[in-house]
PDB file of C-alpha atoms and ligand atoms in Angstrom:
ATOM      1  CA  MET Y   1      22.715  -3.816  -5.145  1.00 27.00           C
ATOM      2  CA  THR Y   2      24.298  -1.011  -4.490  1.00 27.00           C
ATOM      3  CA  THR Y   3      24.278   2.154  -2.859  1.00 33.00           C
ATOM      4  CA  THR Y   4      24.657   5.469  -4.489  1.00 36.00           C
ATOM      5  CA  ALA Y   5      24.504   9.425  -3.253  1.00 47.00           C
ATOM      6  CA  ASN Y   6      22.448   9.729  -6.075  1.00 53.00           C
ATOM      7  CA  GLY Y   7      20.284   6.299  -5.658  1.00 80.00           C
ATOM      8  CA  ALA Y   8      16.519   5.843  -5.464  1.00 91.00           C
ATOM      9  CA  TYR Y   9      14.247   5.062  -3.190  1.00 95.00           C
ATOM     10  CA  ASN Y  10      12.514   1.833  -3.191  1.00 95.00           C
ATOM     11  CA  PHE Y  11       9.737   0.975  -1.111  1.00 96.00           C
ATOM     12  CA  LYS Y  12       7.196  -2.093  -1.489  1.00 97.00           C
ATOM     13  CA  VAL Y  13       4.087  -1.135  -0.229  1.00 97.00           C
ATOM     14  CA  VAL Y  14       1.244  -3.874  -0.099  1.00 96.00           C
ATOM     15  CA  LEU Y  15      -2.180  -3.277  -0.256  1.00 95.00           C
ATOM     16  CA  LEU Y  16      -4.805  -5.230   2.048  1.00 95.00           C
ATOM     17  CA  GLY Y  17      -8.545  -6.217   3.283  1.00 94.00           C
ATOM     18  CA  GLU Y  18     -11.674  -8.247   2.501  1.00 92.00           C
ATOM     19  CA  GLY Y  19     -11.800  -9.060  -1.221  1.00 89.00           C
ATOM     20  CA  CYS Y  20     -14.482  -6.165  -3.199  1.00 88.00           C
ATOM     21  CA  VAL Y  21     -13.470  -3.843  -0.967  1.00 93.00           C
ATOM     22  CA  GLY Y  22     -11.555  -1.587  -3.962  1.00 91.00           C
ATOM     23  CA  LYS Y  23      -7.927  -2.878  -3.996  1.00 92.00           C
ATOM     24  CA  THR Y  24      -7.327  -3.185  -7.792  1.00 88.00           C
ATOM     25  CA  SER Y  25      -9.550  -0.670  -8.686  1.00 90.00           C
ATOM     26  CA  LEU Y  26      -7.491   2.082  -6.198  1.00 92.00           C
ATOM     27  CA  LEU Y  27      -3.727   0.752  -7.466  1.00 91.00           C
ATOM     28  CA  LEU Y  28      -5.484   0.890 -11.606  1.00 88.00           C
ATOM     29  CA  ARG Y  29      -6.902   4.677 -10.766  1.00 89.00           C
ATOM     30  CA  TYR Y  30      -3.630   5.331  -9.056  1.00 93.00           C
ATOM     31  CA  ILE Y  31      -1.576   3.892 -11.856  1.00 86.00           C
ATOM     32  CA  GLU Y  32      -3.507   3.764 -14.606  1.00 71.00           C
ATOM     33  CA  ASP Y  33      -0.925   5.976 -17.793  1.00 46.00           C
ATOM     34  CA  LYS Y  34       1.671   3.581 -17.002  1.00 37.00           C
ATOM     35  CA  PHE Y  35      -0.113   0.425 -17.188  1.00 36.00           C
ATOM     36  CA  ASN Y  36      -2.450  -2.157 -18.165  1.00 40.00           C
ATOM     37  CA  ASP Y  37      -4.880  -4.789 -16.537  1.00 40.00           C
ATOM     38  CA  LYS Y  38      -2.864  -7.874 -18.070  1.00 43.00           C
ATOM     39  CA  HIS Y  39      -0.616  -7.848 -14.938  1.00 41.00           C
ATOM     40  CA  LEU Y  40      -4.475  -8.214 -12.537  1.00 48.00           C
ATOM     41  CA  THR Y  41      -5.383 -11.196 -14.328  1.00 43.00           C
ATOM     42  CA  THR Y  42      -2.655 -13.443 -12.990  1.00 43.00           C
ATOM     43  CA  LEU Y  43      -3.071 -16.197 -10.269  1.00 41.00           C
ATOM     44  CA  GLN Y  44      -0.010 -14.968  -7.717  1.00 50.00           C
ATOM     45  CA  ALA Y  45       0.162 -12.111  -5.805  1.00 53.00           C
ATOM     46  CA  THR Y  46       1.829  -9.013  -8.499  1.00 79.00           C
ATOM     47  CA  PHE Y  47       2.452  -5.905  -8.126  1.00 87.00           C
ATOM     48  CA  LEU Y  48       3.300  -2.363 -10.288  1.00 88.00           C
ATOM     49  CA  ASN Y  49       5.559  -0.341 -10.046  1.00 91.00           C
ATOM     50  CA  LYS Y  50       5.683   3.711 -10.043  1.00 93.00           C
ATOM     51  CA  LYS Y  51       8.016   5.856  -9.869  1.00 94.00           C
ATOM     52  CA  ILE Y  52       7.229   9.710  -8.425  1.00 93.00           C
ATOM     53  CA  ASN Y  53      10.003  12.394  -7.005  1.00 93.00           C
ATOM     54  CA  ILE Y  54       9.064  14.160  -3.421  1.00 91.00           C
ATOM     55  CA  ASN Y  55      11.616  16.857  -2.958  1.00 89.00           C
ATOM     56  CA  GLY Y  56      13.676  16.206  -5.088  1.00 91.00           C
ATOM     57  CA  LYS Y  57      13.540  12.355  -3.966  1.00 93.00           C
ATOM     58  CA  ARG Y  58      13.539  10.018  -6.550  1.00 95.00           C
ATOM     59  CA  ILE Y  59      11.436   6.802  -5.013  1.00 96.00           C
ATOM     60  CA  ASN Y  60      10.450   4.330  -6.635  1.00 95.00           C
ATOM     61  CA  LEU Y  61       7.121   2.371  -5.489  1.00 96.00           C
ATOM     62  CA  ALA Y  62       6.081  -1.736  -5.935  1.00 96.00           C
ATOM     63  CA  ILE Y  63       2.886  -1.915  -5.305  1.00 95.00           C
ATOM     64  CA  TRP Y  64       1.282  -5.327  -4.174  1.00 94.00           C
ATOM     65  CA  ASP Y  65      -1.942  -6.143  -5.469  1.00 91.00           C
ATOM     66  CA  THR Y  66      -3.288  -9.866  -4.425  1.00 83.00           C
ATOM     67  CA  ALA Y  67      -4.916 -11.592  -7.439  1.00 72.00           C
ATOM     68  CA  GLY Y  68      -8.007 -12.653  -5.071  1.00 71.00           C
ATOM     69  CA  GLN Y  69      -6.088 -15.183  -2.096  1.00 72.00           C
ATOM     70  CA  GLU Y  70      -7.828 -12.913   0.125  1.00 73.00           C
ATOM     71  CA  LYS Y  71     -11.166 -14.564  -0.300  1.00 69.00           C
ATOM     72  CA  PHE Y  72      -9.872 -18.040   0.483  1.00 67.00           C
ATOM     73  CA  HIS Y  73      -7.935 -16.254   3.140  1.00 69.00           C
ATOM     74  CA  ALA Y  74      -5.101 -17.651   1.804  1.00 70.00           C
ATOM     75  CA  LEU Y  75      -3.190 -14.695   2.082  1.00 78.00           C
ATOM     76  CA  GLY Y  76       0.148 -15.183   4.273  1.00 82.00           C
ATOM     77  CA  PRO Y  77       3.232 -13.187   5.433  1.00 88.00           C
ATOM     78  CA  ILE Y  78       5.030 -14.536   2.217  1.00 88.00           C
ATOM     79  CA  TYR Y  79       2.958 -11.665   0.799  1.00 90.00           C
ATOM     80  CA  TYR Y  80       3.274  -8.567   2.611  1.00 93.00           C
ATOM     81  CA  ARG Y  81       7.397 -10.016   4.010  1.00 92.00           C
ATOM     82  CA  ASN Y  82       9.647  -7.084   3.691  1.00 94.00           C
ATOM     83  CA  SER Y  83       7.004  -4.463   3.636  1.00 96.00           C
ATOM     84  CA  ASN Y  84       7.541  -0.923   4.393  1.00 97.00           C
ATOM     85  CA  GLY Y  85       3.913   0.509   4.065  1.00 98.00           C
ATOM     86  CA  ALA Y  86       0.578  -0.948   3.669  1.00 98.00           C
ATOM     87  CA  ILE Y  87      -2.879   0.867   2.496  1.00 98.00           C
ATOM     88  CA  LEU Y  88      -5.112  -1.414   4.419  1.00 98.00           C
ATOM     89  CA  VAL Y  89      -9.174  -1.284   2.297  1.00 97.00           C
ATOM     90  CA  TYR Y  90     -12.203  -1.395   3.783  1.00 98.00           C
ATOM     91  CA  ASP Y  91     -15.291  -0.196   2.654  1.00 97.00           C
ATOM     92  CA  ILE Y  92     -17.373   2.036   3.969  1.00 98.00           C
ATOM     93  CA  THR Y  93     -20.968   0.472   3.312  1.00 98.00           C
ATOM     94  CA  ASP Y  94     -19.279  -2.855   4.704  1.00 98.00           C
ATOM     95  CA  GLU Y  95     -18.332  -2.832   8.499  1.00 98.00           C
ATOM     96  CA  ASP Y  96     -17.057  -6.787   7.687  1.00 97.00           C
ATOM     97  CA  SER Y  97     -14.642  -5.162   6.109  1.00 97.00           C
ATOM     98  CA  PHE Y  98     -13.525  -2.392   8.283  1.00 98.00           C
ATOM     99  CA  VAL Y  99     -13.373  -6.016  11.416  1.00 97.00           C
ATOM    100  CA  LYS Y 100     -11.021  -7.183   9.142  1.00 96.00           C
ATOM    101  CA  VAL Y 101      -8.244  -4.238   8.413  1.00 97.00           C
ATOM    102  CA  LYS Y 102      -8.367  -4.103  11.992  1.00 97.00           C
ATOM    103  CA  ASN Y 103      -7.617  -7.771  12.071  1.00 96.00           C
ATOM    104  CA  TRP Y 104      -4.928  -6.852   9.296  1.00 95.00           C
ATOM    105  CA  VAL Y 105      -3.010  -3.880  11.487  1.00 97.00           C
ATOM    106  CA  LYS Y 106      -2.699  -6.759  14.698  1.00 96.00           C
ATOM    107  CA  GLU Y 107      -1.006  -9.674  12.366  1.00 94.00           C
ATOM    108  CA  LEU Y 108       1.597  -6.479  10.874  1.00 95.00           C
ATOM    109  CA  ARG Y 109       1.914  -5.086  13.915  1.00 95.00           C
ATOM    110  CA  LYS Y 110       2.912  -8.810  15.405  1.00 94.00           C
ATOM    111  CA  MET Y 111       5.136  -9.607  12.394  1.00 93.00           C
ATOM    112  CA  LEU Y 112       6.848  -6.485  11.408  1.00 93.00           C
ATOM    113  CA  GLY Y 113       6.875  -4.198  13.921  1.00 91.00           C
ATOM    114  CA  THR Y 114       6.675  -0.733  13.831  1.00 90.00           C
ATOM    115  CA  GLN Y 115       8.834  -0.378  10.775  1.00 87.00           C
ATOM    116  CA  ILE Y 116       6.347  -0.805   8.581  1.00 95.00           C
ATOM    117  CA  VAL Y 117       4.144   2.547   8.345  1.00 97.00           C
ATOM    118  CA  LEU Y 118       0.323   1.925   8.079  1.00 98.00           C
ATOM    119  CA  VAL Y 119      -2.746   3.875   5.850  1.00 98.00           C
ATOM    120  CA  ILE Y 120      -6.465   3.254   6.132  1.00 98.00           C
ATOM    121  CA  ALA Y 121      -8.413   3.872   3.434  1.00 98.00           C
ATOM    122  CA  GLY Y 122     -12.568   4.276   3.557  1.00 98.00           C
ATOM    123  CA  ASN Y 123     -13.260   3.666  -0.106  1.00 96.00           C
ATOM    124  CA  LYS Y 124     -16.148   4.372  -1.774  1.00 95.00           C
ATOM    125  CA  ILE Y 125     -16.839   7.158  -0.044  1.00 95.00           C
ATOM    126  CA  ASP Y 126     -19.067   8.183  -3.327  1.00 94.00           C
ATOM    127  CA  LEU Y 127     -21.611   5.038  -1.366  1.00 95.00           C
ATOM    128  CA  GLU Y 128     -21.651   7.585   1.311  1.00 97.00           C
ATOM    129  CA  HIS Y 129     -25.073   7.663   2.248  1.00 97.00           C
ATOM    130  CA  GLU Y 130     -24.760   3.524   2.312  1.00 98.00           C
ATOM    131  CA  ARG Y 131     -22.312   4.424   5.017  1.00 98.00           C
ATOM    132  CA  THR Y 132     -22.086   1.707   7.682  1.00 98.00           C
ATOM    133  CA  VAL Y 133     -19.063   2.044   8.970  1.00 98.00           C
ATOM    134  CA  PRO Y 134     -18.873   5.101  11.020  1.00 97.00           C
ATOM    135  CA  LEU Y 135     -16.754   8.058   9.974  1.00 94.00           C
ATOM    136  CA  GLU Y 136     -15.261   8.569  14.130  1.00 96.00           C
ATOM    137  CA  GLU Y 137     -15.401   5.327  14.487  1.00 97.00           C
ATOM    138  CA  ALA Y 138     -12.913   4.314  11.999  1.00 97.00           C
ATOM    139  CA  GLU Y 139     -10.620   7.518  12.067  1.00 97.00           C
ATOM    140  CA  SER Y 140     -10.031   7.121  16.374  1.00 98.00           C
ATOM    141  CA  TYR Y 141      -9.291   3.382  15.576  1.00 98.00           C
ATOM    142  CA  ALA Y 142      -6.825   4.808  12.950  1.00 98.00           C
ATOM    143  CA  ASN Y 143      -5.178   7.174  15.870  1.00 97.00           C
ATOM    144  CA  THR Y 144      -4.981   4.312  18.094  1.00 97.00           C
ATOM    145  CA  VAL Y 145      -2.429   2.215  16.223  1.00 97.00           C
ATOM    146  CA  GLY Y 146      -0.588   4.904  14.661  1.00 96.00           C
ATOM    147  CA  ALA Y 147      -2.021   4.833  11.338  1.00 97.00           C
ATOM    148  CA  LYS Y 148      -3.343   7.558   9.004  1.00 97.00           C
ATOM    149  CA  HIS Y 149      -7.043   7.427   7.793  1.00 98.00           C
ATOM    150  CA  PHE Y 150      -8.189   8.999   4.365  1.00 98.00           C
ATOM    151  CA  TYR Y 151     -10.975   8.461   2.334  1.00 97.00           C
ATOM    152  CA  THR Y 152     -11.227   7.131  -0.918  1.00 95.00           C
ATOM    153  CA  SER Y 153     -13.279   6.700  -4.039  1.00 93.00           C
ATOM    154  CA  ALA Y 154     -11.326   4.846  -6.975  1.00 92.00           C
ATOM    155  CA  LYS Y 155     -15.042   5.730  -8.874  1.00 90.00           C
ATOM    156  CA  LEU Y 156     -14.656   8.929  -9.052  1.00 90.00           C
ATOM    157  CA  ASN Y 157     -10.940   9.239  -7.538  1.00 92.00           C
ATOM    158  CA  GLN Y 158     -10.575  11.315  -5.047  1.00 93.00           C
ATOM    159  CA  GLY Y 159      -8.208  11.181  -2.737  1.00 96.00           C
ATOM    160  CA  VAL Y 160      -6.550   8.245  -4.040  1.00 95.00           C
ATOM    161  CA  GLU Y 161      -2.998  10.409  -4.877  1.00 94.00           C
ATOM    162  CA  GLU Y 162      -3.093  11.608  -1.442  1.00 96.00           C
ATOM    163  CA  LEU Y 163      -3.041   8.183  -0.571  1.00 98.00           C
ATOM    164  CA  PHE Y 164      -0.233   7.609  -2.140  1.00 97.00           C
ATOM    165  CA  LEU Y 165       1.863  10.814  -1.798  1.00 97.00           C
ATOM    166  CA  ASP Y 166       0.842  10.694   2.517  1.00 97.00           C
ATOM    167  CA  LEU Y 167       2.432   7.115   2.339  1.00 98.00           C
ATOM    168  CA  THR Y 168       5.369   7.352  -0.077  1.00 97.00           C
ATOM    169  CA  GLN Y 169       6.396  10.356   2.144  1.00 97.00           C
ATOM    170  CA  GLU Y 170       6.062   9.175   5.516  1.00 96.00           C
ATOM    171  CA  MET Y 171       8.114   5.643   4.581  1.00 96.00           C
ATOM    172  CA  THR Y 172      10.547   9.067   2.766  1.00 95.00           C
ATOM    173  CA  ASP Y 173      11.200  10.437   6.877  1.00 94.00           C
ATOM    174  CA  ARG Y 174      11.054   6.647   8.453  1.00 92.00           C
ATOM    175  CA  PHE Y 175      13.645   5.437   5.964  1.00 90.00           C
ATOM    176  CA  GLU Y 176      15.884   9.200   6.577  1.00 90.00           C
ATOM    177  CA  GLN Y 177      15.005   9.111  10.541  1.00 87.00           C
ATOM    178  CA  ASN Y 178      16.328   5.271  10.543  1.00 84.00           C
ATOM    179  CA  ASN Y 179      19.575   6.168   8.573  1.00 80.00           C
ATOM    180  CA  ARG Y 180      20.683   9.585  10.863  1.00 78.00           C
ATOM    181  CA  SER Y 181      19.816   6.990  13.912  1.00 70.00           C
ATOM    182  CA  ASP Y 182      22.065   4.070  13.285  1.00 60.00           C
ATOM    183  CA  GLY Y 183      23.756   4.499  10.256  1.00 52.00           C
ATOM    184  CA  ASN Y 184      23.509   2.251   7.567  1.00 51.00           C
ATOM    185  CA  GLN Y 185      21.530  -0.456   9.235  1.00 51.00           C
ATOM    186  CA  SER Y 186      17.928  -0.223   7.239  1.00 47.00           C
ATOM    187  CA  PRO Y 187      16.949  -3.951   7.340  1.00 48.00           C
ATOM    188  CA  ARG Y 188      13.800  -3.550   4.839  1.00 50.00           C
ATOM    189  CA  ILE Y 189      15.306  -0.361   3.155  1.00 49.00           C
ATOM    190  CA  GLN Y 190      17.123  -0.108   0.095  1.00 51.00           C
ATOM    191  CA  ILE Y 191      18.479   2.749  -2.124  1.00 51.00           C
ATOM    192  CA  VAL Y 192      19.330   1.518  -4.910  1.00 53.00           C
ATOM    193  CA  ASP Y 193      20.919   2.155  -8.664  1.00 48.00           C
ATOM    194  CA  ASP Y 194      18.236   3.258 -10.757  1.00 49.00           C
ATOM    195  CA  GLU Y 195      20.549   2.087 -13.334  1.00 46.00           C
ATOM    196  CA  ALA Y 196      21.015  -1.273 -12.317  1.00 43.00           C
ATOM    197  CA  PRO Y 197      18.890  -3.834 -13.925  1.00 42.00           C
ATOM    198  CA  ALA Y 198      15.482  -4.530 -12.056  1.00 42.00           C
ATOM    199  CA  HIS Y 199      15.311  -7.259  -8.867  1.00 40.00           C
ATOM    200  CA  SER Y 200      13.302 -10.334 -10.482  1.00 38.00           C
ATOM    201  CA  SER Y 201      10.690 -11.325  -8.434  1.00 39.00           C
ATOM    202  CA  CYS Y 202       9.122 -14.820  -7.157  1.00 35.00           C
ATOM    203  CA  CYS Y 203       6.130 -13.477  -9.337  1.00 34.00           C
ATOM    204  CA  SER Y 204       5.300 -14.825 -12.621  1.00 38.00           C
ATOM    205  CA  GLY Y 205       4.632 -12.343 -15.409  1.00 38.00           C
ATOM    206  CA  SER Y 206       4.183  -9.302 -13.292  1.00 38.00           C
ATOM    207  CA  ARG Y 207       7.270  -7.321 -14.126  1.00 36.00           C
ATOM    208  CA  SER Y 208       6.099  -4.009 -15.395  1.00 37.00           C
ATOM    209  CA  ASN Y 209       8.346  -2.312 -18.098  1.00 34.00           C
TER     210      ASN Y 209
HETATM  211  P1  LIG Q 301     -10.971  -5.704  -4.233  1.00 63.81           P
HETATM  212  O1  LIG Q 301     -11.012  -7.228  -4.629  1.00 63.81           O
HETATM  213  O2  LIG Q 301     -10.412  -5.377  -3.587  1.00 63.81           O
HETATM  214  O3  LIG Q 301      -9.590  -6.077  -5.485  1.00 63.81           O
HETATM  215  O4  LIG Q 301     -12.155  -4.974  -5.406  1.00 63.81           O
HETATM  216  P2  LIG Q 301     -11.972  -4.600  -6.526  1.00 63.81           P
HETATM  217  O5  LIG Q 301     -11.150  -2.967  -6.974  1.00 63.81           O
HETATM  218  O6  LIG Q 301     -12.153  -6.151  -7.169  1.00 63.81           O
HETATM  219  O7  LIG Q 301     -13.705  -3.481  -6.681  1.00 63.81           O
HETATM  220  C1  LIG Q 301     -14.592  -4.677  -6.558  1.00 63.81           C
HETATM  221  C2  LIG Q 301     -15.979  -3.517  -6.903  1.00 63.81           C
HETATM  222  O8  LIG Q 301     -15.540  -2.697  -6.278  1.00 63.81           O
HETATM  223  C3  LIG Q 301     -15.731  -3.839  -8.262  1.00 63.81           C
HETATM  224  O9  LIG Q 301     -17.474  -3.791  -8.759  1.00 63.81           O
HETATM  225  C4  LIG Q 301     -16.114  -2.359  -8.165  1.00 63.81           C
HETATM  226  O10 LIG Q 301     -15.739  -1.391  -9.420  1.00 63.81           O
HETATM  227  C5  LIG Q 301     -15.967  -2.045  -7.059  1.00 63.81           C
HETATM  228  N1  LIG Q 301     -15.145  -0.586  -6.548  1.00 63.81           N
HETATM  229  C6  LIG Q 301     -14.150  -0.409  -6.168  1.00 63.81           C
HETATM  230  N2  LIG Q 301     -13.667   1.019  -5.782  1.00 63.81           N
HETATM  231  C7  LIG Q 301     -15.164   1.337  -6.183  1.00 63.81           C
HETATM  232  C8  LIG Q 301     -15.371   2.581  -5.616  1.00 63.81           C
HETATM  233  O11 LIG Q 301     -14.627   4.166  -4.723  1.00 63.81           O
HETATM  234  N3  LIG Q 301     -16.871   3.903  -5.442  1.00 63.81           N
HETATM  235  C9  LIG Q 301     -17.520   2.151  -5.859  1.00 63.81           C
HETATM  236  N4  LIG Q 301     -19.455   2.811  -6.194  1.00 63.81           N
HETATM  237  N5  LIG Q 301     -17.467   1.200  -6.076  1.00 63.81           N
HETATM  238  C10 LIG Q 301     -16.465   0.772  -5.989  1.00 63.81           C
HETATM  239 MG1  LIG Q 302      -8.708  -6.864  -6.849  1.00 63.81          MG
END
């Protein structure tokens, strides 16, 4: 890991939420042009990479998805540690999944403090007629915990790009603020040389490219 003047920002983002809310679908919708599905068939948590440019800044996102461990309540701190951002997904037709989001917010704030950028995604808005999570409740809850709220449909490709872009922008702003206020002391965010070999992870078979 080196810090370079023209290096890229490297951010870790985790997808969290109850099983079947559409986490994997959102991720696949977002990165479909670059990666194929077999990344997501392993039994361990795994991640996909996405490179983006915002205002001339090069940013590498490592977006972590689960392989269904959430269904067994088996998703621990090892999954979300060192995250710069989290996307907390619920299904607008499933109230329990919204309760689960609240639980995740509590856990992340407790374990990671306010450094992590949180966004909440109310997914499956193509099923608006079946909505059970009240719109105002979700939005005002998000406000109270300092998270932005987005509506998405992985199925119809609505709100997905906006969600990831906004999160990335926010993580970048956060990084730059930290850098201004305490020099190089930024515990969770690293600037790496883009040409350096990819950092190997603990996960099997999840390396992209
Ligand atoms: P995960 O367990 O949270 O990763 O959820 P999946 O991505 O596997 O999706 C669970 C189910 O919800 C699948 O049958 C998807 O086809 C469906 N699904 C995901 N996103 C949407 C959406 O935006 N609209 C609708 N109608 N179904 C969706
Ligand atoms: Mg999944």
